[in-house]
Tab-separated table of C-alpha atoms in Angstrom:
chain	number	residue	atom	x	y	z
A	1	UNK	CA	-30.525	-126.027	236.754
A	2	UNK	CA	-26.721	-124.642	237.894
A	3	UNK	CA	-25.417	-121.798	239.155
A	4	UNK	CA	-21.863	-119.956	239.735
A	5	UNK	CA	-22.762	-117.099	242.044
A	6	UNK	CA	-19.572	-114.830	242.464
A	7	UNK	CA	-18.429	-112.645	244.929
A	8	UNK	CA	-15.408	-111.722	247.076
A	9	UNK	CA	-17.868	-111.534	250.435
A	10	UNK	CA	-18.649	-114.571	251.691
A	11	UNK	CA	-21.722	-113.574	253.358
A	12	UNK	CA	-23.326	-112.588	249.504
A	13	UNK	CA	-21.867	-116.023	248.373
A	14	UNK	CA	-23.952	-117.511	251.660
A	15	UNK	CA	-26.824	-115.588	250.711
A	16	UNK	CA	-27.798	-116.385	247.136
A	17	UNK	CA	-26.586	-119.951	248.155
A	18	UNK	CA	-29.068	-120.487	250.709
A	19	UNK	CA	-32.230	-118.776	248.526
A	20	UNK	CA	-31.355	-120.771	245.734
A	21	UNK	CA	-30.748	-124.264	247.070
A	22	UNK	CA	-34.132	-123.386	248.635
A	23	UNK	CA	-35.573	-123.229	244.716
A	24	UNK	CA	-34.233	-126.689	244.038
A	25	UNK	CA	-31.664	-125.543	242.595
A	26	UNK	CA	-27.022	-126.272	242.846
A	27	UNK	CA	-25.409	-123.712	243.586
A	28	UNK	CA	-21.497	-123.528	243.510
A	29	UNK	CA	-19.489	-120.244	244.566
A	30	UNK	CA	-16.031	-117.919	243.533
A	31	UNK	CA	-14.195	-115.162	245.594
A	32	UNK	CA	-12.911	-113.547	242.144
A	33	UNK	CA	-12.988	-113.969	239.004
A	34	UNK	CA	-10.127	-115.952	238.045
A	35	UNK	CA	-11.618	-119.062	239.989
A	36	UNK	CA	-14.726	-118.604	237.804
A	37	UNK	CA	-13.195	-118.539	235.085
A	38	UNK	CA	-11.407	-121.700	235.957
A	39	UNK	CA	-14.435	-123.096	237.064
A	40	UNK	CA	-16.726	-122.383	234.252
A	41	UNK	CA	-13.934	-123.651	231.989
A	42	UNK	CA	-14.996	-126.792	233.749
A	43	UNK	CA	-18.119	-127.134	234.222
A	44	UNK	CA	-21.649	-126.103	232.454
A	45	UNK	CA	-23.878	-123.991	234.520
A	46	UNK	CA	-26.642	-122.724	233.960
A	47	UNK	CA	-27.267	-119.338	234.791
A	48	UNK	CA	-23.383	-116.900	236.407
A	49	UNK	CA	-24.258	-114.417	238.739
A	50	UNK	CA	-21.007	-112.012	239.377
A	51	UNK	CA	-20.192	-108.567	241.665
A	52	UNK	CA	-18.580	-106.218	240.284
A	53	UNK	CA	-15.852	-105.115	242.316
A	54	UNK	CA	-14.140	-108.284	243.163
A	55	UNK	CA	-9.961	-108.735	243.669
A	56	UNK	CA	-7.386	-110.850	241.284
A	57	UNK	CA	-10.316	-110.283	238.367
A	58	UNK	CA	-13.385	-107.891	238.640
A	59	UNK	CA	-16.208	-108.478	237.444
A	60	UNK	CA	-16.093	-106.818	234.042
A	61	UNK	CA	-12.289	-108.667	233.407
A	62	UNK	CA	-14.563	-112.343	233.969
A	63	UNK	CA	-17.760	-110.987	232.186
A	64	UNK	CA	-15.200	-110.788	229.361
A	65	UNK	CA	-13.184	-113.394	228.901
A	66	UNK	CA	-15.906	-115.462	229.725
A	67	UNK	CA	-17.714	-113.864	226.915
A	68	UNK	CA	-14.828	-115.007	224.803
A	69	UNK	CA	-15.730	-118.527	225.090
A	70	UNK	CA	-19.176	-118.971	225.910
A	71	UNK	CA	-22.111	-116.453	224.644
A	72	UNK	CA	-25.134	-117.960	225.666
A	73	UNK	CA	-25.566	-118.433	229.263
A	74	UNK	CA	-27.287	-115.910	231.195
A	75	UNK	CA	-25.329	-113.512	233.198
A	76	UNK	CA	-26.791	-111.511	236.001
A	77	UNK	CA	-24.608	-108.420	236.880
A	78	UNK	CA	-24.768	-108.224	241.209
A	79	UNK	CA	-23.486	-104.945	242.326
A	80	UNK	CA	-23.611	-101.847	244.582
A	81	UNK	CA	-22.481	-99.952	242.267
A	82	UNK	CA	-25.321	-97.799	240.315
A	83	UNK	CA	-22.985	-96.118	237.567
A	84	UNK	CA	-24.638	-96.304	234.333
A	85	UNK	CA	-21.255	-96.070	232.441
A	86	UNK	CA	-20.817	-99.093	234.276
A	87	UNK	CA	-24.336	-100.960	233.791
A	88	UNK	CA	-23.640	-99.987	229.780
A	89	UNK	CA	-20.236	-101.635	229.616
A	90	UNK	CA	-22.135	-104.723	231.121
A	91	UNK	CA	-24.114	-104.888	228.484
A	92	UNK	CA	-21.606	-104.256	225.850
A	93	UNK	CA	-19.675	-106.965	227.491
A	94	UNK	CA	-22.850	-109.084	226.630
A	95	UNK	CA	-24.657	-109.101	231.063
A	96	UNK	CA	-28.202	-110.223	230.534
A	97	UNK	CA	-29.420	-108.385	233.458
A	98	UNK	CA	-28.667	-106.062	236.460
A	99	UNK	CA	-29.264	-107.048	240.140
A	100	UNK	CA	-28.398	-104.150	243.030
A	101	UNK	CA	-27.401	-105.000	246.195
A	102	UNK	CA	-29.217	-104.969	248.669
A	103	UNK	CA	-31.518	-106.829	247.063
A	104	UNK	CA	-34.398	-108.976	249.063
A	105	UNK	CA	-33.787	-113.431	248.490
A	106	UNK	CA	-37.724	-113.079	246.893
A	107	UNK	CA	-36.172	-110.569	243.923
A	108	UNK	CA	-33.394	-112.304	243.191
A	109	UNK	CA	-36.016	-115.819	243.195
A	110	UNK	CA	-38.103	-113.783	240.720
A	111	UNK	CA	-35.312	-112.797	238.698
A	112	UNK	CA	-33.651	-116.454	238.608
A	113	UNK	CA	-37.305	-117.921	237.308
A	114	UNK	CA	-36.955	-115.764	234.558
A	115	UNK	CA	-33.888	-117.805	233.074
A	116	UNK	CA	-34.793	-121.361	234.805
A	117	UNK	CA	-37.654	-121.499	231.618
């Protein structure tokens, strides 16, 4: 399994990476949607986990661009946003799930396990 974590906060990328690598998962990181989009066009990922609020290209813009060429890969939104409108917008664009920060590593592991099947 190979996961792409997209977040402008290095600490969040590091926590996700550490949590998932402990599960035997390969994790690559990007700091914004544009960087992630470039990576997603070059490499195949089993799962994408992305923040919404980022510079250059935000998570919703990234999700929309990603879904234009990949409808199958699960896409989790990991964000401090609890705004129902943003959540609905993410769903309409093709988000598979939503995790609110801060999160417990065990909660992240449980969600990711569901997509590993």
